[in-house]
PDB file of C-alpha atoms and ligand atoms in Angstrom:
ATOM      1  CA  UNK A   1       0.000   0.000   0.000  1.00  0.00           C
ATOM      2  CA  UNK A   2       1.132   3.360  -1.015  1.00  0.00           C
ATOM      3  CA  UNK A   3       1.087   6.146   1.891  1.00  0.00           C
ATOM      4  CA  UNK A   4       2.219   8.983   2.667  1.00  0.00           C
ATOM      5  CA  UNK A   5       3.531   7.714   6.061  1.00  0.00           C
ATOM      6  CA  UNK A   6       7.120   8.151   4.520  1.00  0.00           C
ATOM      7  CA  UNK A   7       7.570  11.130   6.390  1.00  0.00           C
ATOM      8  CA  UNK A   8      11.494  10.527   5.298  1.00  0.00           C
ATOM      9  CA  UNK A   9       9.750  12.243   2.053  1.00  0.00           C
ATOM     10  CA  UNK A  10       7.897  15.098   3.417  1.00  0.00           C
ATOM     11  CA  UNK A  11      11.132  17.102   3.708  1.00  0.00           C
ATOM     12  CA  UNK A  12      11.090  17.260   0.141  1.00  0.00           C
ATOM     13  CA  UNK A  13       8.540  18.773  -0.040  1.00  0.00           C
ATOM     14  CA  UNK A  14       9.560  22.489  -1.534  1.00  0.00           C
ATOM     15  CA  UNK A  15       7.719  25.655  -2.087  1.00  0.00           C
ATOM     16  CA  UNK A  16       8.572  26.919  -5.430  1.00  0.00           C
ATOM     17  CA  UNK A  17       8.154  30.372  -5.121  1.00  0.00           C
ATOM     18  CA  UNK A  18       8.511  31.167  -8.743  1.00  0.00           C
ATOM     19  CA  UNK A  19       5.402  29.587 -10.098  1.00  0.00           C
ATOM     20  CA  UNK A  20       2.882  31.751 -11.570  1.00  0.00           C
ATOM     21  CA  UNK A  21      -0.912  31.085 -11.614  1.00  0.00           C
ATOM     22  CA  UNK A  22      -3.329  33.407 -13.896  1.00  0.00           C
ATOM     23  CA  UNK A  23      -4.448  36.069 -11.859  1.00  0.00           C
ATOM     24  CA  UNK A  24      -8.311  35.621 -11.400  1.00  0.00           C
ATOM     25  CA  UNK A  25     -10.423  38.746 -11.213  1.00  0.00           C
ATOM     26  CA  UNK A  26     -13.466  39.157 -10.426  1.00  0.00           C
ATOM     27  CA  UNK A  27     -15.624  42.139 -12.342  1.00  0.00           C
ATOM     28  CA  UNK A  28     -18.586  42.163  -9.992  1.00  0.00           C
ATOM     29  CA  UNK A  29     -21.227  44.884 -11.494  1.00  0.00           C
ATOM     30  CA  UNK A  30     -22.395  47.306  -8.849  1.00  0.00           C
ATOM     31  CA  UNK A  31     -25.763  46.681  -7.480  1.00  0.00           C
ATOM     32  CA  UNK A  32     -28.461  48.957  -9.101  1.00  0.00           C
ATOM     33  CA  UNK A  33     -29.999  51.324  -6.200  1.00  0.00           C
ATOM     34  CA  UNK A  34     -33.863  51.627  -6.764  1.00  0.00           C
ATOM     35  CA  UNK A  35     -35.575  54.810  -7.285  1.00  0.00           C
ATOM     36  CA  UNK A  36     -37.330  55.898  -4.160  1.00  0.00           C
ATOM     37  CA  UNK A  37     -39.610  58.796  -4.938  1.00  0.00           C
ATOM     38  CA  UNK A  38     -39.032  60.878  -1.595  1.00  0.00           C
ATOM     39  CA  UNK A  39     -38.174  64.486  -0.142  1.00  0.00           C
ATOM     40  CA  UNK A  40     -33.995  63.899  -0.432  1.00  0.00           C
ATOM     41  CA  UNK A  41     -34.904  66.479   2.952  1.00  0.00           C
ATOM     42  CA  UNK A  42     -36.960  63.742   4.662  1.00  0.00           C
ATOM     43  CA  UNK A  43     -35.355  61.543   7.137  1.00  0.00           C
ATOM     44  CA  UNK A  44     -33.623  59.060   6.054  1.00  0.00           C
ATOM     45  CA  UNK A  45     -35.566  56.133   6.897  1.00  0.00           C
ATOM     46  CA  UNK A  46     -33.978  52.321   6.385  1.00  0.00           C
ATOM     47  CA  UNK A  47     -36.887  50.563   4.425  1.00  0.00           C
ATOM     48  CA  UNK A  48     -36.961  46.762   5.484  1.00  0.00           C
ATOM     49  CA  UNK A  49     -35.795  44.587   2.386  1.00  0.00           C
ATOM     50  CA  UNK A  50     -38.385  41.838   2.324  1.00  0.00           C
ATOM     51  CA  UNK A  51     -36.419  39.769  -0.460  1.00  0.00           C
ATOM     52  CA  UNK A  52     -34.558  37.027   1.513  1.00  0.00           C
ATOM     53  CA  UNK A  53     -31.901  36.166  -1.575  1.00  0.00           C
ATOM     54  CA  UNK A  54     -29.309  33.487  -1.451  1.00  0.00           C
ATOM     55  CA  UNK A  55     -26.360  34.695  -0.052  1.00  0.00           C
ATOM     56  CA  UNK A  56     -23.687  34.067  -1.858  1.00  0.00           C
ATOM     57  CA  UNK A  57     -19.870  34.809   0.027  1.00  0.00           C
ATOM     58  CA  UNK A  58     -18.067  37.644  -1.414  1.00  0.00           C
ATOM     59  CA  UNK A  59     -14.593  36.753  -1.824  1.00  0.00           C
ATOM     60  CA  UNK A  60     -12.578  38.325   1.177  1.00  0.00           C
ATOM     61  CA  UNK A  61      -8.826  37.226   0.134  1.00  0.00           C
ATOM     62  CA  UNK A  62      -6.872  36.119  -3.121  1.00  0.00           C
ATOM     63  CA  UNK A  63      -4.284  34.351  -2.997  1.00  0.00           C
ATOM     64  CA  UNK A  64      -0.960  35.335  -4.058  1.00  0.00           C
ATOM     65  CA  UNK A  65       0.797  32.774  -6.495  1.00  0.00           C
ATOM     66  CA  UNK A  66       4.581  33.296  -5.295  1.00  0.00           C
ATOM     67  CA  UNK A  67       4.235  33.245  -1.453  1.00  0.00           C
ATOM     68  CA  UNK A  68       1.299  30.889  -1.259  1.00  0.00           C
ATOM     69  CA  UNK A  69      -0.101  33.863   1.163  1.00  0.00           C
ATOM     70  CA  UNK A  70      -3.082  35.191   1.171  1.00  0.00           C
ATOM     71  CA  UNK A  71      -3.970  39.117   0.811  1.00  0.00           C
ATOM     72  CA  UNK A  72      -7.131  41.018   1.871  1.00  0.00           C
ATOM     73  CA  UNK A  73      -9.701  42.098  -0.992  1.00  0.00           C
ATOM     74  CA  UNK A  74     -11.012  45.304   0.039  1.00  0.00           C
ATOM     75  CA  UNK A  75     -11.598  45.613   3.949  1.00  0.00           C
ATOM     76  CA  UNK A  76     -10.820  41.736   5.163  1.00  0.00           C
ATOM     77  CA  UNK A  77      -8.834  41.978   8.081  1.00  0.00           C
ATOM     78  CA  UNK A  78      -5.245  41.267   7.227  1.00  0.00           C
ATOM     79  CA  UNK A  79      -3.968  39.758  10.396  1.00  0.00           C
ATOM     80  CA  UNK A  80      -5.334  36.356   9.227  1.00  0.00           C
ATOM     81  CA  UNK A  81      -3.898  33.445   8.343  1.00  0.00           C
ATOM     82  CA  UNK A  82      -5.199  29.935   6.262  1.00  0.00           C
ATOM     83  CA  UNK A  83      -4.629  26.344   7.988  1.00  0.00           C
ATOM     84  CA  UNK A  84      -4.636  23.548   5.747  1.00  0.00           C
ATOM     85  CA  UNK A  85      -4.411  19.690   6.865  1.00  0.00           C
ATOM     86  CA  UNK A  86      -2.351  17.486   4.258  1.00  0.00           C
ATOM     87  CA  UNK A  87      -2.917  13.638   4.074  1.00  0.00           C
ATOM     88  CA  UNK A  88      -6.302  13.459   5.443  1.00  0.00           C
ATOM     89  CA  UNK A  89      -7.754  11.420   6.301  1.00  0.00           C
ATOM     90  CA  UNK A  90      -5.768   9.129   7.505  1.00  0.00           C
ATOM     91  CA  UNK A  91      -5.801   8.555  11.898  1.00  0.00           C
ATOM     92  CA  UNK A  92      -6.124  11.867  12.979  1.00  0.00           C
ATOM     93  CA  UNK A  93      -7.589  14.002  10.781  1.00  0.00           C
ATOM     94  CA  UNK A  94     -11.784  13.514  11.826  1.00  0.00           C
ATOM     95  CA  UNK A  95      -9.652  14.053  15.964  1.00  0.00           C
ATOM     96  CA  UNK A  96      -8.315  17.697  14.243  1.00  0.00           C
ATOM     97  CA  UNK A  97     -11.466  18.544  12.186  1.00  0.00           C
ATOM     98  CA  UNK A  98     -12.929  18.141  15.570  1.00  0.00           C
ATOM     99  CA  UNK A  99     -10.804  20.271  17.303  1.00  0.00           C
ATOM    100  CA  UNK A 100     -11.089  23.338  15.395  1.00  0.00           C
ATOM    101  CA  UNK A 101     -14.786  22.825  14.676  1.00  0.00           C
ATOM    102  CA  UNK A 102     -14.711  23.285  19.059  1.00  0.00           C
ATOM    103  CA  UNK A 103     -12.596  26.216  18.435  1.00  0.00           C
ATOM    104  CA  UNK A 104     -14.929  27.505  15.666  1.00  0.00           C
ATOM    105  CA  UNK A 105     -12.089  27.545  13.140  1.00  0.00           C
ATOM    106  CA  UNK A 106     -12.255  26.832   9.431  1.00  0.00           C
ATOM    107  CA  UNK A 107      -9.262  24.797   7.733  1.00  0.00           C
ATOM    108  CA  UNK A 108      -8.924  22.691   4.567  1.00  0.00           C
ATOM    109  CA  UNK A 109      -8.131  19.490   4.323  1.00  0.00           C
ATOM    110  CA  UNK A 110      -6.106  17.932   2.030  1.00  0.00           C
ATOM    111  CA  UNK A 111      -7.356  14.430   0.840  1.00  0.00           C
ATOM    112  CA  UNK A 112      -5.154  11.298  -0.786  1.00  0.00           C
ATOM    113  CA  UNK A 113      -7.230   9.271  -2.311  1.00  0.00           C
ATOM    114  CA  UNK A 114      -5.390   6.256  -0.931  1.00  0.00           C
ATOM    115  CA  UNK A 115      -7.154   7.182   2.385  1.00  0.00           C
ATOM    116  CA  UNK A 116     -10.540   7.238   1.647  1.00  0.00           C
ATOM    117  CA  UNK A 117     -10.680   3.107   0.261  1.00  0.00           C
ATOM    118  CA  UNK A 118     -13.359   1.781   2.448  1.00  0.00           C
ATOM    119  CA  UNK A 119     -16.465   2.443   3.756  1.00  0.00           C
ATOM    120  CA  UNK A 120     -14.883   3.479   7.215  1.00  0.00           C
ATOM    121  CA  UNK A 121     -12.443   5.844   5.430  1.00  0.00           C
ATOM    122  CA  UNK A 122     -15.298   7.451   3.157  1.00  0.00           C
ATOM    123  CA  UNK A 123     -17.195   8.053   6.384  1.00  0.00           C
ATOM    124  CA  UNK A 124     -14.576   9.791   7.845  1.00  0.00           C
ATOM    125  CA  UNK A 125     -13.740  12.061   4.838  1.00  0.00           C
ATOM    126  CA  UNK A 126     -18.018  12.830   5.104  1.00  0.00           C
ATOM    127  CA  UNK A 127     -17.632  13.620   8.249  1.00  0.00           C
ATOM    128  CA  UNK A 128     -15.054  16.130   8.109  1.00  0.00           C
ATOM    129  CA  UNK A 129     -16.704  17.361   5.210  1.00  0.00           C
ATOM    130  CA  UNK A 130     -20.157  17.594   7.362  1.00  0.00           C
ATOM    131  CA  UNK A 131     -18.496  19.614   9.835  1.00  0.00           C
ATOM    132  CA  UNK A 132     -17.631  22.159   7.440  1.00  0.00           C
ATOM    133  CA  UNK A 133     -14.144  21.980   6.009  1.00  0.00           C
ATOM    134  CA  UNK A 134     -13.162  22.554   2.958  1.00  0.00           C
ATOM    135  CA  UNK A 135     -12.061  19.622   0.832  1.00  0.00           C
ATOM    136  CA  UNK A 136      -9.168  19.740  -1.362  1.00  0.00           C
ATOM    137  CA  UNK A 137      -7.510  17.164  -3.900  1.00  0.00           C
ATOM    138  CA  UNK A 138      -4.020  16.089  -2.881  1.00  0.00           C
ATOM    139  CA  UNK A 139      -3.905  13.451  -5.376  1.00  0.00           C
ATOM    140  CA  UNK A 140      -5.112   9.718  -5.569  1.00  0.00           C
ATOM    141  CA  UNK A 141      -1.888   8.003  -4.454  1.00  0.00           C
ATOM    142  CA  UNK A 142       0.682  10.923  -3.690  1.00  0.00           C
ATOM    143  CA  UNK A 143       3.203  10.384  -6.191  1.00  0.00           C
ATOM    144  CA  UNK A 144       5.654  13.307  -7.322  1.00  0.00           C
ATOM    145  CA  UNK A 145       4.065  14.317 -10.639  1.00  0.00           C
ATOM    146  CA  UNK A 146       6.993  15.071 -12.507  1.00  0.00           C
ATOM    147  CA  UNK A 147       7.630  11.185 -12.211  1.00  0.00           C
ATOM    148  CA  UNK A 148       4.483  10.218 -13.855  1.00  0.00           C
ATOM    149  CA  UNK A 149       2.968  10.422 -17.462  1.00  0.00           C
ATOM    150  CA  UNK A 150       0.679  12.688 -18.346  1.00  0.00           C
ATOM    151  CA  UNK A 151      -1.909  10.487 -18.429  1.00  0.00           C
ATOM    152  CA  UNK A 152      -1.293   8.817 -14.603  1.00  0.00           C
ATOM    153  CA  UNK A 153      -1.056  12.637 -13.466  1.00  0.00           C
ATOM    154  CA  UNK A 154      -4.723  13.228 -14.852  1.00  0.00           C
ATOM    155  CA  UNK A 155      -5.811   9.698 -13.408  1.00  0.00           C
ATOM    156  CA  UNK A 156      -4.110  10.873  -9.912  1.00  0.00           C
ATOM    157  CA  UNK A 157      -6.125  14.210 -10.192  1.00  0.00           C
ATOM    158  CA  UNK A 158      -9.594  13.425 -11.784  1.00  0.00           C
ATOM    159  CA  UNK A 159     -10.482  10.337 -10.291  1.00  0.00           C
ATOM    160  CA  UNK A 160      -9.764  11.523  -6.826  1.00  0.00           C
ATOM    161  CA  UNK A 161     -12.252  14.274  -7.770  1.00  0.00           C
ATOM    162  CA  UNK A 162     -14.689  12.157  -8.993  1.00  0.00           C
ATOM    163  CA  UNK A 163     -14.224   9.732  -5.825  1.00  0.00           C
ATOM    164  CA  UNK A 164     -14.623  12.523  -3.795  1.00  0.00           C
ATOM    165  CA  UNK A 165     -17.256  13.663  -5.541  1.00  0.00           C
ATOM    166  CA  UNK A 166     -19.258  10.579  -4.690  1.00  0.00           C
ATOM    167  CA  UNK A 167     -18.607  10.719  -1.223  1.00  0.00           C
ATOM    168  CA  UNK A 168     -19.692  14.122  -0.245  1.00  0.00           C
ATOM    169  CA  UNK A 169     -21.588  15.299  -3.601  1.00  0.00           C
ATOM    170  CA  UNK A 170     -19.439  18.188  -4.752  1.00  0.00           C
ATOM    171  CA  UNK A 171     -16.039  18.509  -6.570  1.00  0.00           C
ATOM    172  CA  UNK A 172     -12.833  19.809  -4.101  1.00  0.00           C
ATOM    173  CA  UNK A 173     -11.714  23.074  -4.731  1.00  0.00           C
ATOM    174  CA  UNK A 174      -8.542  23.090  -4.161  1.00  0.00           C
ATOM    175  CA  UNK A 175      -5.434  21.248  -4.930  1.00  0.00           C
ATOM    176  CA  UNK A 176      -2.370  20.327  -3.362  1.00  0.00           C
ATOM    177  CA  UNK A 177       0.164  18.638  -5.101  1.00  0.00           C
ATOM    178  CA  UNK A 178       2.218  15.741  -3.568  1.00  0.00           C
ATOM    179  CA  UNK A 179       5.622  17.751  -1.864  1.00  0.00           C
ATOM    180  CA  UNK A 180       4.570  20.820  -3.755  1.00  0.00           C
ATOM    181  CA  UNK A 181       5.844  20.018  -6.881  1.00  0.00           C
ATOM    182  CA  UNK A 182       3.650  21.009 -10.124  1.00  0.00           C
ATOM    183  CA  UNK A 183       4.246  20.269 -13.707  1.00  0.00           C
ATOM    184  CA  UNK A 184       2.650  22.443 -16.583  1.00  0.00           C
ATOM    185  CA  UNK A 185       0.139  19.667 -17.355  1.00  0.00           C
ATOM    186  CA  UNK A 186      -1.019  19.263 -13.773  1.00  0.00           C
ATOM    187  CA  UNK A 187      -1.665  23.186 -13.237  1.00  0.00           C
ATOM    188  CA  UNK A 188      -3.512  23.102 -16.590  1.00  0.00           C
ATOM    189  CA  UNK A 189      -5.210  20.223 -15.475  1.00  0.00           C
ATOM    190  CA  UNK A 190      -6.318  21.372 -11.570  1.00  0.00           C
ATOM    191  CA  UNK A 191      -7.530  24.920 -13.526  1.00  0.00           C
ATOM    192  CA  UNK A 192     -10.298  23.360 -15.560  1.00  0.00           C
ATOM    193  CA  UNK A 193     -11.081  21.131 -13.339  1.00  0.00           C
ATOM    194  CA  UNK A 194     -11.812  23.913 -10.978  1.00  0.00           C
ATOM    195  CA  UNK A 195      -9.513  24.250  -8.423  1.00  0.00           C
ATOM    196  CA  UNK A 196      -7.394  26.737  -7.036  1.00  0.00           C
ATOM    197  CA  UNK A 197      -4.139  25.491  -6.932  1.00  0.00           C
ATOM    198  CA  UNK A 198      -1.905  26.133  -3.495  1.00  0.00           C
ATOM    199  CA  UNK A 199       1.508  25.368  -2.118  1.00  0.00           C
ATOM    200  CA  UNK A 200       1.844  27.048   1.425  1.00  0.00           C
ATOM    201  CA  UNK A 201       4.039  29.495   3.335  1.00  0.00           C
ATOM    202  CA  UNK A 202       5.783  27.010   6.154  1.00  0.00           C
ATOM    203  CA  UNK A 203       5.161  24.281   8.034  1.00  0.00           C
ATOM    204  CA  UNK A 204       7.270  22.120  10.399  1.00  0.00           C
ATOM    205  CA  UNK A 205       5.555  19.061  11.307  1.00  0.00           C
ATOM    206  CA  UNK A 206       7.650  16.261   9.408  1.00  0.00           C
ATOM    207  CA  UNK A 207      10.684  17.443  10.154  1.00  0.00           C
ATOM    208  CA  UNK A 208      12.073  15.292  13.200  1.00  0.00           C
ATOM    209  CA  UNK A 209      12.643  18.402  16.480  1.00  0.00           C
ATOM    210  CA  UNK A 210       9.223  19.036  15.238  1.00  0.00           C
ATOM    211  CA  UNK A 211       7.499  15.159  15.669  1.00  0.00           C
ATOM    212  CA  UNK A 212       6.394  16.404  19.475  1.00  0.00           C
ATOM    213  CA  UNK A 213       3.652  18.400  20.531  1.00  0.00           C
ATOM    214  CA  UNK A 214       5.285  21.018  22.629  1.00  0.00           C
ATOM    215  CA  UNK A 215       7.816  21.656  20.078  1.00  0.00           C
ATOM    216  CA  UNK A 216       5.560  22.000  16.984  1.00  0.00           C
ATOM    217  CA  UNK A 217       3.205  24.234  18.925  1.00  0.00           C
ATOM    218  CA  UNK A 218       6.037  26.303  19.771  1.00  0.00           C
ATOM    219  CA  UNK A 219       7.255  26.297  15.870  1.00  0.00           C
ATOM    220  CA  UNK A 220       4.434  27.250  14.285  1.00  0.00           C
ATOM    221  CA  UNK A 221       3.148  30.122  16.511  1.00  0.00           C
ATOM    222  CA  UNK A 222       7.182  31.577  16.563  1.00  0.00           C
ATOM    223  CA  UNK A 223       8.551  30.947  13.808  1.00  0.00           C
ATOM    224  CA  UNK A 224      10.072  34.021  11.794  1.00  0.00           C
ATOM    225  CA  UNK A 225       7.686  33.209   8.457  1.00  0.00           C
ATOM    226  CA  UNK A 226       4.559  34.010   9.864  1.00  0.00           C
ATOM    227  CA  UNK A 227       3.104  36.824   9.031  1.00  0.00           C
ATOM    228  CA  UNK A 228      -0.171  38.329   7.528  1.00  0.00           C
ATOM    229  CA  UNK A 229      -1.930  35.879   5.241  1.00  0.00           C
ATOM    230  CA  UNK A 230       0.072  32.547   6.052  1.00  0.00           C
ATOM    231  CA  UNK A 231      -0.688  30.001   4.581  1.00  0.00           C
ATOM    232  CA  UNK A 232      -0.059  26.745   7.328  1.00  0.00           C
ATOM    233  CA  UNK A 233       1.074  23.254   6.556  1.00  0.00           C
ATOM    234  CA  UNK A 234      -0.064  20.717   9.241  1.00  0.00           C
ATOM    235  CA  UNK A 235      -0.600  16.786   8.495  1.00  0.00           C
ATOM    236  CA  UNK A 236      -2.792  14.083   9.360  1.00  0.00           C
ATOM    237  CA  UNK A 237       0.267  13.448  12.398  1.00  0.00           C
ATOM    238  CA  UNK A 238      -0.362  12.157  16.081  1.00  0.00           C
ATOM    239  CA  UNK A 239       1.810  15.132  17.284  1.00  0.00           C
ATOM    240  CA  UNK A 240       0.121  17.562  15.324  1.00  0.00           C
ATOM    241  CA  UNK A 241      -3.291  16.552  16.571  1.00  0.00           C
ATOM    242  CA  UNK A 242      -1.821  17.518  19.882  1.00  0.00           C
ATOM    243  CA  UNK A 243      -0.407  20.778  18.963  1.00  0.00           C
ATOM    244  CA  UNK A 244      -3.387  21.629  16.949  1.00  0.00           C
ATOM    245  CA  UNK A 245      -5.216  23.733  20.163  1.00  0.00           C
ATOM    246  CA  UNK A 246      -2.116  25.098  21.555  1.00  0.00           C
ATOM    247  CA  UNK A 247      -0.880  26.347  17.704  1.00  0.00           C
ATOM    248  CA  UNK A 248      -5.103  28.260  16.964  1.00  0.00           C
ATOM    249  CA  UNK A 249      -4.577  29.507  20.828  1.00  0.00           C
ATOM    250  CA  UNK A 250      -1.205  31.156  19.855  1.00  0.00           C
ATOM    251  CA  UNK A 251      -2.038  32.610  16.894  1.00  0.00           C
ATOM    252  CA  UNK A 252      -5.068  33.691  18.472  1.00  0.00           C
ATOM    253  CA  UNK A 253      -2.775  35.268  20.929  1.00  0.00           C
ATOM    254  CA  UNK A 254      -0.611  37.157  18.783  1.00  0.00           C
ATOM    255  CA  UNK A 255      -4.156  39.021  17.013  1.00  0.00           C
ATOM    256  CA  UNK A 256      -4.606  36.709  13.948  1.00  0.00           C
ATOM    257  CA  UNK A 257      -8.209  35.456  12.805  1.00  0.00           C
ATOM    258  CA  UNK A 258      -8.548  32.299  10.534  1.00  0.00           C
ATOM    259  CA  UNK A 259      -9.414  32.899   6.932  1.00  0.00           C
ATOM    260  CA  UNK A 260     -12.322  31.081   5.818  1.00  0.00           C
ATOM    261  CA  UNK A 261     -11.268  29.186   2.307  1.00  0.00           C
ATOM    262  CA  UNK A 262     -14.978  29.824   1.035  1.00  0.00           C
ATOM    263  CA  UNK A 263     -13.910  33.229   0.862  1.00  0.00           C
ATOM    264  CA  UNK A 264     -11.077  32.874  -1.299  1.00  0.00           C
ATOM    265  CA  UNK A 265     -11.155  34.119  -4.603  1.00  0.00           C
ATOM    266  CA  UNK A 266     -11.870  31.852  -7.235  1.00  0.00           C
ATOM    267  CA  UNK A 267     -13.361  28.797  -5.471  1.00  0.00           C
ATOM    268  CA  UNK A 268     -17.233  30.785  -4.571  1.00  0.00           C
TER     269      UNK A 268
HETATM  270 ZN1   ZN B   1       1.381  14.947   1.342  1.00  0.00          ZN
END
């Protein structure tokens, strides 16, 4: 069985900071006042608006395709930062989608579709999903695309979709690939099928000082790379599960909210 429980691998795992996505803009036409025939001397009165409409999110961040960070659209608070959950699920991830649902914070997660095989595993992906989370593609069986054909990269990408799809009824919206590494067919690829492709800004938990609690609590919360719109890499880990309250607390501590990925551009 292929996993991703090599962690000897997950230090190769790079950010390329030169990549370049298409910019995605969003031309949203300006809501047409109505005409109110009254005295502009009158008081201004706030008329109830009887129309419930279906509200849909307006995107509050974009993300920025060479740091992986994400920046403020307009008036979003910019002392925010994104926490994503890579290799879910495997044994801890329903434990952390738990934990921050408690904490009333929003986080993607990352799925391999080597973890979601049986009927146990698909309930666990729905029930992370049921909570809330965001669900993103991180590739059927977590190979480094550059060593596969074109063809195995789009069976890696689109049938994880489509078995994700079946599980929890919609599409992911984001993709991860396998150590961060991209080719030009797989980014071409992860674009029409929808997603919003992401590396991320740090993240410490498979390198060994960091395979403790304490330690990757500390890490995370201290480390000279955060900053406004970080983007976090955690894993499905035992000691990450752990740190996962003390790491929201800290960050919590030092003034950042957590960015909710339905409000990142391109994926409403
Ligand atoms: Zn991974």
């Amino acid at each position: 069985m292929v996993a991703c429980s090599d962690d000897s691998a997950e230090p190769a795992e790079t950010v390329e900071p030169n990549e370049t996505e298409q910019q995605q803009s969003d031309n949203n036409a300006a809501d047409e006042g109505t005409i109110e025939e009254t005295d502009p001397e009158e008081e201004v009165v706030d008329e109830e608006e009887p129309e419930e409409e279906i509200v849909v999110a307006e995107p509050q961040y974009k993300l920025n395709p060479n740091t992986w960070g994400l920046e403020p659209i307009s008036d979003a608070p910019a002392e925010a930062v994104l926490l994503t959950v890579d290799d879910a699920p495997d044994k801890n991830a329903v434990e952390m989608a738990k934990t921050l649902k408690e904490l009333d914070v929003p986080a993607i997660f990352f799925v391999n579709g080597h973890f979601i095989d049986t009927d146990e595993e698909k309930a666990k992906l729905k029930e992370i999903h049921d909570m809330g989370f965001a669900i993103g593609n991180h590739t059927d069986t977590h190979p480094n695309l550059r060593d596969v054909s074109e063809e195995q990269q789009r069976e890696e990408i689109v049938v994880l979709n489509d078995k994700i799809e079946e599980i929890i009824g919609e599409r992911p919206k984001f993709f991860r690939a396998p150590h961060g590494v991209n080719t030009d067919f797989s980014r071409a690829l992860v674009e029409e099928e929808g997603m919003l492709l992401m590396n991320w800004s740090y993240g410490y938990d498979w390198e060994q000082q960091y395979m403790d609690a304490a330690a990757l609590t500390d890490i995370m919360v201290n480390t000279e790379f955060l900053r406004n719109g970080s983007n976090l890499l955690m894993h499905d880990r035992d000691w990450t599960a752990g740190a996962l309250p003390g790491i929201v607390q800290g960050l919590q501590d030092k003034g950042y909210t957590f960015i909710d990925p339905n409000e990142i551009e391109g994926v409403e």
